[in-house]
Tab-separated table of C-alpha atoms in Angstrom:
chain	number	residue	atom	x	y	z
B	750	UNK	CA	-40.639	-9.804	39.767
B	751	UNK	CA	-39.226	-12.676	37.226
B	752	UNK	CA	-37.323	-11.743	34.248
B	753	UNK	CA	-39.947	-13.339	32.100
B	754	UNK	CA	-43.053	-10.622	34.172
B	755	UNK	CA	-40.828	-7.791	33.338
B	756	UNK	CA	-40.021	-8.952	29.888
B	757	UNK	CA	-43.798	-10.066	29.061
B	758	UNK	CA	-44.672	-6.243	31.236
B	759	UNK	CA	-42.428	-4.534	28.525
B	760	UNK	CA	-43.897	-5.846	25.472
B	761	UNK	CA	-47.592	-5.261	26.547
B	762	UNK	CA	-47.092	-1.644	27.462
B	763	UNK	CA	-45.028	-1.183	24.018
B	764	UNK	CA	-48.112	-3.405	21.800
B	765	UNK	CA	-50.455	-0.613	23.765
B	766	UNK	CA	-49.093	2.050	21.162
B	767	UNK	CA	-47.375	0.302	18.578
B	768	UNK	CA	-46.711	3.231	16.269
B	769	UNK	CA	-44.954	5.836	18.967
B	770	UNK	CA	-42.656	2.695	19.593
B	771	UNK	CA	-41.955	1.831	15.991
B	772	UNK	CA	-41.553	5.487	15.492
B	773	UNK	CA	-39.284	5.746	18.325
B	774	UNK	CA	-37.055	3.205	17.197
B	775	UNK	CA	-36.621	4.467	13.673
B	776	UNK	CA	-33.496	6.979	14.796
B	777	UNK	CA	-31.883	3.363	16.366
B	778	UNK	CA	-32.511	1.674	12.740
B	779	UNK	CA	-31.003	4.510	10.266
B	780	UNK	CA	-27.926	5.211	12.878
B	781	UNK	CA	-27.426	1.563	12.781
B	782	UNK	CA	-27.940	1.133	9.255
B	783	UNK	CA	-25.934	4.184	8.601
B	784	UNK	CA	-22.842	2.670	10.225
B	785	UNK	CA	-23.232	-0.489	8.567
B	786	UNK	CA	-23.188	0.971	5.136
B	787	UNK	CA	-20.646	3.975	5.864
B	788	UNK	CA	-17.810	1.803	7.699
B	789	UNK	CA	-18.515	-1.206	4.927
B	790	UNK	CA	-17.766	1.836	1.970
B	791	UNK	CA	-14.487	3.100	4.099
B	792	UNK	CA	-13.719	-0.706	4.486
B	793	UNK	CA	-13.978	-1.742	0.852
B	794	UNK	CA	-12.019	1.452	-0.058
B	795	UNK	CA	-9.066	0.806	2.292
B	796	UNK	CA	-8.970	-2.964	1.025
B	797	UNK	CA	-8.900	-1.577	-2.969
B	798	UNK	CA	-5.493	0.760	-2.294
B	799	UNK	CA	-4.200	-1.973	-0.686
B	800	UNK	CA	-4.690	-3.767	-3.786
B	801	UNK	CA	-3.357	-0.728	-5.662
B	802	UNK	CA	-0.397	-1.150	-3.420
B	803	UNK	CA	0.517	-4.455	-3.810
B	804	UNK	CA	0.409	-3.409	-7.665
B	805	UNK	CA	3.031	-0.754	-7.338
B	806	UNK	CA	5.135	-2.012	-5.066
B	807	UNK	CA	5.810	-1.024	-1.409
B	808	UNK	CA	9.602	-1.315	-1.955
B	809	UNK	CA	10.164	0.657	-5.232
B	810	UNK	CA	11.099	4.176	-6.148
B	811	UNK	CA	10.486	5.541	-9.698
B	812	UNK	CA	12.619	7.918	-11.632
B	813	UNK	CA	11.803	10.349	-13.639
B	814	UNK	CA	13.985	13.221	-15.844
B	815	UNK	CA	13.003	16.704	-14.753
B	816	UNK	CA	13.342	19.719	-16.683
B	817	UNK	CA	17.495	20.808	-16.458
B	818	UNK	CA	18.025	24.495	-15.651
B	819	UNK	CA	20.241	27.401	-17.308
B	820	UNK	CA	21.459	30.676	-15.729
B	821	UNK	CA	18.972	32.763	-14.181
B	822	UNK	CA	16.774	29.945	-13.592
B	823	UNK	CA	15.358	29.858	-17.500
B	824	UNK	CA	14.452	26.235	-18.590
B	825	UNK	CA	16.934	25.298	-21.148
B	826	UNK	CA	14.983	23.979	-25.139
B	827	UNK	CA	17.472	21.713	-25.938
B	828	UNK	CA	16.823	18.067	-26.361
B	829	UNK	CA	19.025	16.841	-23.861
B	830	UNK	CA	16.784	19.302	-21.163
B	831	UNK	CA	13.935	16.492	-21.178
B	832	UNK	CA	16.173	13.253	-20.820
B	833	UNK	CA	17.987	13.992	-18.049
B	834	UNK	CA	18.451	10.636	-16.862
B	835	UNK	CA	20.708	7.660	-19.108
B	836	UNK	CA	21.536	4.240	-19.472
B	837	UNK	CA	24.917	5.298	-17.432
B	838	UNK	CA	22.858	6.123	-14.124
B	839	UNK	CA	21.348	2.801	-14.188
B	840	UNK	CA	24.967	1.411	-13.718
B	841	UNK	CA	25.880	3.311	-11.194
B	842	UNK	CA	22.768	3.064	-8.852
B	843	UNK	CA	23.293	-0.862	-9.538
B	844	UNK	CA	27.137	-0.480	-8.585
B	845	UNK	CA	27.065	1.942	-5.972
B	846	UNK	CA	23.836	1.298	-3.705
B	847	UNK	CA	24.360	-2.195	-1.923
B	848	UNK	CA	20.668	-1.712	-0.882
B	849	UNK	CA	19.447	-1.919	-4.313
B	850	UNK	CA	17.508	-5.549	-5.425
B	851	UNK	CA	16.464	-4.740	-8.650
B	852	UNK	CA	17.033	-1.782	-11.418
B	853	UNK	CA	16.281	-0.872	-15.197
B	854	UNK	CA	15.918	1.970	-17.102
B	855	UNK	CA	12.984	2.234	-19.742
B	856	UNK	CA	11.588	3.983	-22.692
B	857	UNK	CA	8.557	3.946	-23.712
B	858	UNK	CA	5.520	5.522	-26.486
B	859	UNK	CA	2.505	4.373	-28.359
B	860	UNK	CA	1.954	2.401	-31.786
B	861	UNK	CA	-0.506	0.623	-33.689
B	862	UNK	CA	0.395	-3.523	-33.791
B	863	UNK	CA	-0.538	-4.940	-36.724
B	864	UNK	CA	-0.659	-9.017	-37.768
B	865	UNK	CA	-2.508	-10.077	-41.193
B	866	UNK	CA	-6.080	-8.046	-40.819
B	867	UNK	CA	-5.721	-7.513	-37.041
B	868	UNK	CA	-4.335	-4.341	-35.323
B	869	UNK	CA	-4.789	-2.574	-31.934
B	870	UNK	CA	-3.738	0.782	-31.112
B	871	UNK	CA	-0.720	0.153	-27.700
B	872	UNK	CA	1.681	1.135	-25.088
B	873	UNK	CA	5.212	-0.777	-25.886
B	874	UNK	CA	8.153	-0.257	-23.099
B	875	UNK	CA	11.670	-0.549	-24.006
B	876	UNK	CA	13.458	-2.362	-21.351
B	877	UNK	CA	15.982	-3.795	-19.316
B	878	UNK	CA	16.277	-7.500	-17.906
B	879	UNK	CA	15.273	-6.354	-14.301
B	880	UNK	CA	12.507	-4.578	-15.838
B	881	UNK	CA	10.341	-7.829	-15.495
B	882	UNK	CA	10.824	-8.445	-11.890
B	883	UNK	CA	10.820	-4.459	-10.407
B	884	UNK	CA	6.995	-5.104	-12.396
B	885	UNK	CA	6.136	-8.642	-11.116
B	886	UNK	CA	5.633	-10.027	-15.167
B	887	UNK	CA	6.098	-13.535	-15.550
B	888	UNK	CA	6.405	-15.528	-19.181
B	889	UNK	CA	3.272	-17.195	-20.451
B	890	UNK	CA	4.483	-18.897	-23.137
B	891	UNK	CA	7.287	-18.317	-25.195
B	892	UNK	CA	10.408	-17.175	-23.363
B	893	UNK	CA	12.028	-13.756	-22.457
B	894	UNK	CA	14.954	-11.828	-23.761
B	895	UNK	CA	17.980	-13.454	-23.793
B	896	UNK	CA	21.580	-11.301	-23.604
B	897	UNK	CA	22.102	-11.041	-27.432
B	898	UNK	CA	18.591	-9.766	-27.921
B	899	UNK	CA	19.392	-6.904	-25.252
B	900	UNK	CA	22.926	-6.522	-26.841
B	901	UNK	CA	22.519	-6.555	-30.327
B	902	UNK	CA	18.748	-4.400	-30.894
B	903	UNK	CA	17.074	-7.584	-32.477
B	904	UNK	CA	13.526	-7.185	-33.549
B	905	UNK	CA	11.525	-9.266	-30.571
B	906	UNK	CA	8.798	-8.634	-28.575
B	907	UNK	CA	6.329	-10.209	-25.770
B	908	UNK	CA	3.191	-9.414	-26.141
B	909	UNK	CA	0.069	-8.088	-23.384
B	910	UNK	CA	-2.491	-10.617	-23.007
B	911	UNK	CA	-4.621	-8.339	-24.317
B	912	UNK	CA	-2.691	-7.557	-27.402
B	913	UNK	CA	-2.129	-11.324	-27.794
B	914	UNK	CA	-5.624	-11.875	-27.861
B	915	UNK	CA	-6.467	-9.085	-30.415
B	916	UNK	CA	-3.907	-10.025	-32.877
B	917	UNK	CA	-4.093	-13.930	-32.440
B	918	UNK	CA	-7.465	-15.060	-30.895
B	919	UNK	CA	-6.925	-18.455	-29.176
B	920	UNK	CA	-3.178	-18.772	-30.827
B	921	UNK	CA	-0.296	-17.886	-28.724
B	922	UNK	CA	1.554	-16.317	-31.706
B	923	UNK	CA	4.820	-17.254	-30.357
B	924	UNK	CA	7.573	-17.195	-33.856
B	925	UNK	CA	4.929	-15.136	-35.612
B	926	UNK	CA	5.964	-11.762	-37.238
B	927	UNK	CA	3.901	-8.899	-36.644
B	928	UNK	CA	4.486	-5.281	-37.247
B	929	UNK	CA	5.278	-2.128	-34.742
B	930	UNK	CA	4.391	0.990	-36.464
B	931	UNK	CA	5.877	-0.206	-39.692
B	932	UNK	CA	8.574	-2.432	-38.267
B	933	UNK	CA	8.776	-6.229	-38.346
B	934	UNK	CA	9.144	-7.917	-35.128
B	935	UNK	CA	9.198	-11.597	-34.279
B	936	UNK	CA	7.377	-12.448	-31.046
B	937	UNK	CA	9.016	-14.574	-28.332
B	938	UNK	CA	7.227	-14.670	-25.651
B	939	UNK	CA	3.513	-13.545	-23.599
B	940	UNK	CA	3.189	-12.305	-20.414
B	941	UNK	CA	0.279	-13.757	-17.567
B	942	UNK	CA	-2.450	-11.085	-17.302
B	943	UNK	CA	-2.779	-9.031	-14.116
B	944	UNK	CA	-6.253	-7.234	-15.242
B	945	UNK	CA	-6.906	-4.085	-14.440
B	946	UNK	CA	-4.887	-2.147	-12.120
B	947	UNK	CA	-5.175	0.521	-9.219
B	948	UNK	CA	-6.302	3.321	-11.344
B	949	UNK	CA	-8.242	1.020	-13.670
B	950	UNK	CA	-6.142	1.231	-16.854
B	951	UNK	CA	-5.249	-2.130	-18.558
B	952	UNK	CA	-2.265	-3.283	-17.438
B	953	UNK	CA	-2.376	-6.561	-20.389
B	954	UNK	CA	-2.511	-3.787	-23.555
B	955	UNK	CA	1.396	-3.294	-23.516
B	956	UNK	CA	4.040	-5.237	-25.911
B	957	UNK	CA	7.823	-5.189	-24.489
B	958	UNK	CA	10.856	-4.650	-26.712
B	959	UNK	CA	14.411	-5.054	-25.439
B	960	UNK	CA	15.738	-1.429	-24.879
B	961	UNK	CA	18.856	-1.401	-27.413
B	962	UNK	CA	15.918	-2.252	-30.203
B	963	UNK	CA	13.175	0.832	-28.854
B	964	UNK	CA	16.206	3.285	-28.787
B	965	UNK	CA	17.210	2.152	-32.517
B	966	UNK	CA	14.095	1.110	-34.267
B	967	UNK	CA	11.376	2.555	-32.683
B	968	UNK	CA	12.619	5.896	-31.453
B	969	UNK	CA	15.196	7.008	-34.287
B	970	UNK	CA	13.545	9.871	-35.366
B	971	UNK	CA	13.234	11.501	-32.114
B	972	UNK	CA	17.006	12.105	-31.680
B	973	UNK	CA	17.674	10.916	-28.232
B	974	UNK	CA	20.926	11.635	-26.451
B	975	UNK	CA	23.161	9.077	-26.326
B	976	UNK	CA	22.108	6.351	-24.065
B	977	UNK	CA	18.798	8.782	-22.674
B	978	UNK	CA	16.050	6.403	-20.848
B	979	UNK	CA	12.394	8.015	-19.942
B	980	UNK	CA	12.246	5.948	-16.582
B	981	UNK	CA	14.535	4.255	-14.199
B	982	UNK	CA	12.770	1.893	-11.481
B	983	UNK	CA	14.377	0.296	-8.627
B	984	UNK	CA	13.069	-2.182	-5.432
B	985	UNK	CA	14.949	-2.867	-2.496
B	986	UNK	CA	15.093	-6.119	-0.412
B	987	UNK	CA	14.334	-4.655	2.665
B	988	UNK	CA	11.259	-1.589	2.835
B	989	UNK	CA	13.215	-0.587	5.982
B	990	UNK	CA	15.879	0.582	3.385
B	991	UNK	CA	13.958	2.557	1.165
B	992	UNK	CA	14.001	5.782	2.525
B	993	UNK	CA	17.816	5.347	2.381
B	994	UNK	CA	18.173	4.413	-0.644
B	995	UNK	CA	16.138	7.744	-1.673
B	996	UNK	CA	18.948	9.297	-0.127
B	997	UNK	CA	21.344	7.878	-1.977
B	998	UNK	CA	20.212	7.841	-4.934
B	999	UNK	CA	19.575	11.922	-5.126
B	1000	UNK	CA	23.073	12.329	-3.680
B	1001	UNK	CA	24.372	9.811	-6.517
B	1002	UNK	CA	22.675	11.584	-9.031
B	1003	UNK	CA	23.083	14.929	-7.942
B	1004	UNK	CA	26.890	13.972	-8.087
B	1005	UNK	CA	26.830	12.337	-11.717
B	1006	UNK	CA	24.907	15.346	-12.934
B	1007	UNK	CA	27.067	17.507	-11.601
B	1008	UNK	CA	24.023	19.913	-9.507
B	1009	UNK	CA	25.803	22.633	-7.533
B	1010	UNK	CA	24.863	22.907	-4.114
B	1011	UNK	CA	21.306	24.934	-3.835
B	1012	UNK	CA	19.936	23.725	-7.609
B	1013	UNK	CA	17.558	22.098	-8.559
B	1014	UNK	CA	17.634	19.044	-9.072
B	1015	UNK	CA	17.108	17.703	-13.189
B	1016	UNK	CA	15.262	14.790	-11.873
B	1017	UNK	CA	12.349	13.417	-9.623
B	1018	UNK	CA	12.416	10.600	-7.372
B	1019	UNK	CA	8.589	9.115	-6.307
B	1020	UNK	CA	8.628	6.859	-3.708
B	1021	UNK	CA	5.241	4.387	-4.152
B	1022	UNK	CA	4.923	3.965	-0.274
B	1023	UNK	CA	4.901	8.026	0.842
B	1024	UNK	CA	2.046	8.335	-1.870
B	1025	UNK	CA	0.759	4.816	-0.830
B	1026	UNK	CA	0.599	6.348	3.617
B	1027	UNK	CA	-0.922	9.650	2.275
B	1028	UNK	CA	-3.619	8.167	0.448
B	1029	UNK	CA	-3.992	5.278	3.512
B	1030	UNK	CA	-4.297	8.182	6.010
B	1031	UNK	CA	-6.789	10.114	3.897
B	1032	UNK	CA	-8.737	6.848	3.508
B	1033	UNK	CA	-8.578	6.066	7.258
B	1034	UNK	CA	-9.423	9.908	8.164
B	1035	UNK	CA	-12.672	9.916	5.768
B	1036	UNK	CA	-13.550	6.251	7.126
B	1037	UNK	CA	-13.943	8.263	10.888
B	1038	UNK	CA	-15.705	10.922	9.835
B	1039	UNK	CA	-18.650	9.216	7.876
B	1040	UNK	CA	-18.985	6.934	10.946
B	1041	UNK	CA	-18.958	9.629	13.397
B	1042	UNK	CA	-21.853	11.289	10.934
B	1043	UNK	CA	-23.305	7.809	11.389
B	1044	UNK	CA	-22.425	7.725	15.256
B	1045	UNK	CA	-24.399	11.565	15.623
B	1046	UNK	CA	-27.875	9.817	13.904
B	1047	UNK	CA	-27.100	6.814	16.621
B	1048	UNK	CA	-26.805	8.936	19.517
B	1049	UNK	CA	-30.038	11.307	18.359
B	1050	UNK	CA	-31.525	7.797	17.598
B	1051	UNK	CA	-30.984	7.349	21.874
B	1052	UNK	CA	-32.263	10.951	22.793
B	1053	UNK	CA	-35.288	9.982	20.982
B	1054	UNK	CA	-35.795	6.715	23.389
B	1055	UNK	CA	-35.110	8.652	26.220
B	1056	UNK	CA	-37.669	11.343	25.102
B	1057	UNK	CA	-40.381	8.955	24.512
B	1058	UNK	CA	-39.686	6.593	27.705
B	1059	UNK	CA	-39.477	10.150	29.721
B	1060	UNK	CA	-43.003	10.827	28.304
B	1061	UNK	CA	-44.289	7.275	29.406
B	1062	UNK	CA	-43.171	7.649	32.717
B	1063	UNK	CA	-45.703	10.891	33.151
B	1064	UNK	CA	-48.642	9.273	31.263
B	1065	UNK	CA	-48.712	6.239	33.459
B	1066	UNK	CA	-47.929	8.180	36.670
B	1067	UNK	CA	-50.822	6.281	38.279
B	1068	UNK	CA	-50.048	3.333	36.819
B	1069	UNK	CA	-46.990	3.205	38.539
B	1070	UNK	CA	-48.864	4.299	41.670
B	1071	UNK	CA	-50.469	1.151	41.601
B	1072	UNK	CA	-47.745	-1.283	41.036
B	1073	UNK	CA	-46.240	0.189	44.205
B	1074	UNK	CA	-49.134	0.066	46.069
B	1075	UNK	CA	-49.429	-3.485	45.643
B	1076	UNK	CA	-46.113	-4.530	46.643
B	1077	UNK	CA	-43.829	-3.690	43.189
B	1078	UNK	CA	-40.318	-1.997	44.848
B	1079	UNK	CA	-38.355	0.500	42.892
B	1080	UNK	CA	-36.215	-1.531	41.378
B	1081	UNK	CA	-39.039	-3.601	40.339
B	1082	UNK	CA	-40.236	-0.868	38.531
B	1083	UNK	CA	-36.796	0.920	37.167
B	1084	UNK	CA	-36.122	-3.130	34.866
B	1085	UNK	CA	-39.933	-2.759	33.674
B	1086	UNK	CA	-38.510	0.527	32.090
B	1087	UNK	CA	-35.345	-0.406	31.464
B	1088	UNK	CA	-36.676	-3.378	29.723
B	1089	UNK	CA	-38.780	-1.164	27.605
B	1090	UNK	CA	-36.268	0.811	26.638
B	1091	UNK	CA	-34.024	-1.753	26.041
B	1092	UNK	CA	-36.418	-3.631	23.801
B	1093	UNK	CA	-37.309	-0.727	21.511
B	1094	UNK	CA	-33.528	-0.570	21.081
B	1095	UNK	CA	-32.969	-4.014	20.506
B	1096	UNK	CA	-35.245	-4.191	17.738
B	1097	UNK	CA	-34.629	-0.945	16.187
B	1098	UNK	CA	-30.866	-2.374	16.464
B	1099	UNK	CA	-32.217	-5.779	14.360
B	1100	UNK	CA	-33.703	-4.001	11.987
B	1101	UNK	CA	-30.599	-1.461	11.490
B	1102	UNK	CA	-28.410	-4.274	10.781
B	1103	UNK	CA	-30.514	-6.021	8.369
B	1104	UNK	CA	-31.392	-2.763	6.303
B	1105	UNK	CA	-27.292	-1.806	6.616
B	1106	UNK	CA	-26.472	-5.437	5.216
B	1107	UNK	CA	-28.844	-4.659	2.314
B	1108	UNK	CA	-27.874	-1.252	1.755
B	1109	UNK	CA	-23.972	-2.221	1.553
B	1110	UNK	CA	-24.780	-5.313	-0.935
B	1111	UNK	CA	-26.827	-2.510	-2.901
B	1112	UNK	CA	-24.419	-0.056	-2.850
B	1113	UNK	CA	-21.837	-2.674	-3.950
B	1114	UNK	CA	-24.194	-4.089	-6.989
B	1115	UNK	CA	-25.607	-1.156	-8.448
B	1116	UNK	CA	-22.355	1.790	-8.083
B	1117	UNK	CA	-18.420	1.683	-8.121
B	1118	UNK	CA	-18.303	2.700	-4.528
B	1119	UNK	CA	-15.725	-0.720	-3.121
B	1120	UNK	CA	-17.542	-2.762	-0.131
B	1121	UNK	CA	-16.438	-5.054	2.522
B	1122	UNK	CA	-18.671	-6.095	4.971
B	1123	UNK	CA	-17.153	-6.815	8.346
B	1124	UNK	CA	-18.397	-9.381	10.907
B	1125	UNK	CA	-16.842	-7.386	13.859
B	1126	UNK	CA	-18.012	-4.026	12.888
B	1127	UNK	CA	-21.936	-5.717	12.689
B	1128	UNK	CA	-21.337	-7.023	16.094
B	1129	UNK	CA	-20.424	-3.315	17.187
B	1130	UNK	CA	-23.286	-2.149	15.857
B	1131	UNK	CA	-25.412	-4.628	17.869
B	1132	UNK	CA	-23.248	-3.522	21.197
B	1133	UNK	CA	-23.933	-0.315	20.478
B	1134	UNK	CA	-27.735	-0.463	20.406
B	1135	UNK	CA	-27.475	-2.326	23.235
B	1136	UNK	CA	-25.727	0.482	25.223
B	1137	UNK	CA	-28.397	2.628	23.462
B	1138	UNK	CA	-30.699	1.501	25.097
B	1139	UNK	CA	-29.332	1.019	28.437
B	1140	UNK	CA	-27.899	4.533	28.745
B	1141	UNK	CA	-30.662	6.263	27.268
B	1142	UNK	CA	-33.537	4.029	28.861
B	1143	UNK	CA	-31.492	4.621	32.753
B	1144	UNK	CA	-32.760	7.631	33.448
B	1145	UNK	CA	-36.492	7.428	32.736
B	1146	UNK	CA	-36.264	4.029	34.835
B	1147	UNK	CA	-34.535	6.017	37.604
B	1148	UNK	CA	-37.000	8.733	37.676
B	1149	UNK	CA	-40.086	6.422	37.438
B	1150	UNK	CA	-38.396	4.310	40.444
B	1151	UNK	CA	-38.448	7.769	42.541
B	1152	UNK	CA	-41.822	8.104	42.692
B	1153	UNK	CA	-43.966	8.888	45.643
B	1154	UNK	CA	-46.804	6.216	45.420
B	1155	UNK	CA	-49.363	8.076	47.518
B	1156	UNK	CA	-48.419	11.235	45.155
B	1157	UNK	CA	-48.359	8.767	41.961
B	1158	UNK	CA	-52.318	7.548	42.815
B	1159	UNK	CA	-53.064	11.641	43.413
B	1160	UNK	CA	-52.533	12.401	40.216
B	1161	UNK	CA	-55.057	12.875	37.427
């Protein structure tokens, strides 16, 4: 038989009942559809922490004072127990790690900015010159810090795009004076907005002193220890290096604060790209297991084809009779089943592609969920319900090939 008999064979026999056959397909079109959506969500998901990475840096390591210890293990009250870490550890990391790009040591707190009748409610950070590249800021307008305004504690700030643009509409408000809390600043410079980052916050709703001026003017009160900063950030040319420079820098530390062999250390060192591979790995680990939940509704999808072609093959027992009888071979017969099965698996397969494009756009529209559709994993799914059809669609073929015809035109 031509390709085109068996083809226009196939159809007829699946037009005769139209329902079973639409029925029949409908485990093909929500497996399909299911991987389409599910792999599209793990997708979108993977591509939004990689955004979130490129945020935080692959290269950097944060700082961060921990809680210093007394005899017995008792947390000591004083002052100097939470700022653990100073301006003097900074230095050193700078001097004595080669490895080390970039470093700076930061303070930071909340106040409300005020200019004329304007005010908004803000983060400010009290930092060092390499502050601004470990973060990826860039000047606007205006200019940065120069070394006197480090040096000497004047009263300058850069401003947040989002600050800017609450306290100064369209204006740049660079060599206005507005007020921190209820100090007088004159601003210098803006930053170009980066929008929201990894974790959704507002990275633009921040104002940046120099760090002599946030110890001095803004902090007073609080009684710091001499030269105490809340944060000290570092990058490294090289990622290969980072794990190194971990290394180094707990020894160096360790050393400088004088930590006895076996205690605990008075500070914590977070390393962006160990929290970055975790939360990759989870990602990548949920990503598998909602498509192999897809996968499972695929492969019952395929038992279902193979249930239903099994059934044809008994109701049309003398059907088949005949088509031997009158010169059809076996394998004449096994592609007219084949075909069938193939056919209800190629359109269920259509269809499960079409409804999994719309049901990733419409999960992407209408919830937070991140989606990225992917060419190659639609063409997967369109393999797959071709396999579908062939593996599940053999056997029925094979069986219906194997008939006797004299036995086939017997039965009732």
């Amino acid at each position: 038989m031509k390709f085109s008999d068996i083809l226009r064979t196939a159809i007829f026999a699946l037009r005769g009942n139209w329902m079973r056959s639409a029925l029949t397909s409908l485990g093909v079109i929500i497996g399909i559809a299911a991987v389409i959506v599910m792999v599209s969500v793990g997708q979108g998901t993977q591509a939004e922490i990689d955004k979130m990475v490129s945020g935080l840096g692959s290269q950097r390591l944060d700082i961060s004072p921990g809680a210093r210890r007394g005899p017995g293990g008792a947390v000591r009250a004083s002052s100097a127990s939470f700022f653990t870490l100073n301006e003097g550890d900074v230095d050193a990391i700078r001097n004595e790690i080669p490895e080390v790009q970039y470093v700076a040591g930061a303070l930071r707190g909340n106040t409300q900015v005020i200019y004329a009748e304007n005010n908004a409610s803000t983060s400010w950070q009290g930092v060092q010159p390499d502050f601004f590249d470990i973060n990826s800021w860039t000047i606007d307008e205006g200019e940065s810090f120069d070394a006197q305004d480090y040096t000497g504690a004047d009263k300058v700030v850069i401003l947040g795009e989002t600050v800017r643009r609450t306290l100064f509409g369209e204006d740049s408000g660079i060599g206005q004076t507005i007020r921190l809390g209820r100090v007088p600043f004159t601003v210098v410079g803006t930053l170009k907005p980066k929008g929201q980052g990894g974790f959704g916050q507002d990275q633009d709703e921040v104002v940046m002193v120099p760090l002599q001026t946030a110890r001095r003017r803004l902090m007073g009160a609080m009684g710091l220890p001499a030269g105490a900063v809340m944060q000290i950030s570092l990058t490294v040319a090289n990622a290969k290096d980072l794990s190194y420079v971990q290394g180094e820098v707990e020894a160096l530390l360790r050393q400088r604060h004088k930590i006895s062999p076996g205690e605990e250390d008075d500070f914590n060192v977070r390393n962006i790209s160990e929290i970055v591979a975790t939360r990759t790995a989870t990602t990548r680990l949920m990503s598998l297991l909602l498509g192999a939940v897809a996968t499972i509704s695929l492969i019952v999808g395929g038992i279902g084809i193979m249930n239903i072609m099994l059934v044809s093959v008994t109701e049309r027992i003398r059907e088949i009779g005949l088509r031997m009888a009158v010169g059809a071979g076996p394998s004449d017969v096994r592609r007219q089943f084949l075909a069938e099965a193939m056919l209800i698996s190629l359109i269920g397969g259509a269809l499960g592609i079409a409804i999994g494009i719309a049901g990733a756009l419409l999960v992407g529209r209408f919830s937070d969920l991140p989606v990225a559709l992917n060419g190659q994993v639609i063409g997967l799914a369109a393999g797959f319900s071709v396999a579908t059809g062939l593996f599940f669609g053999y056997y029925p073929a094979r069986k219906a090939s194997q008939l006797d015809p004299i036995e086939a035109l017997r039965s009732q």
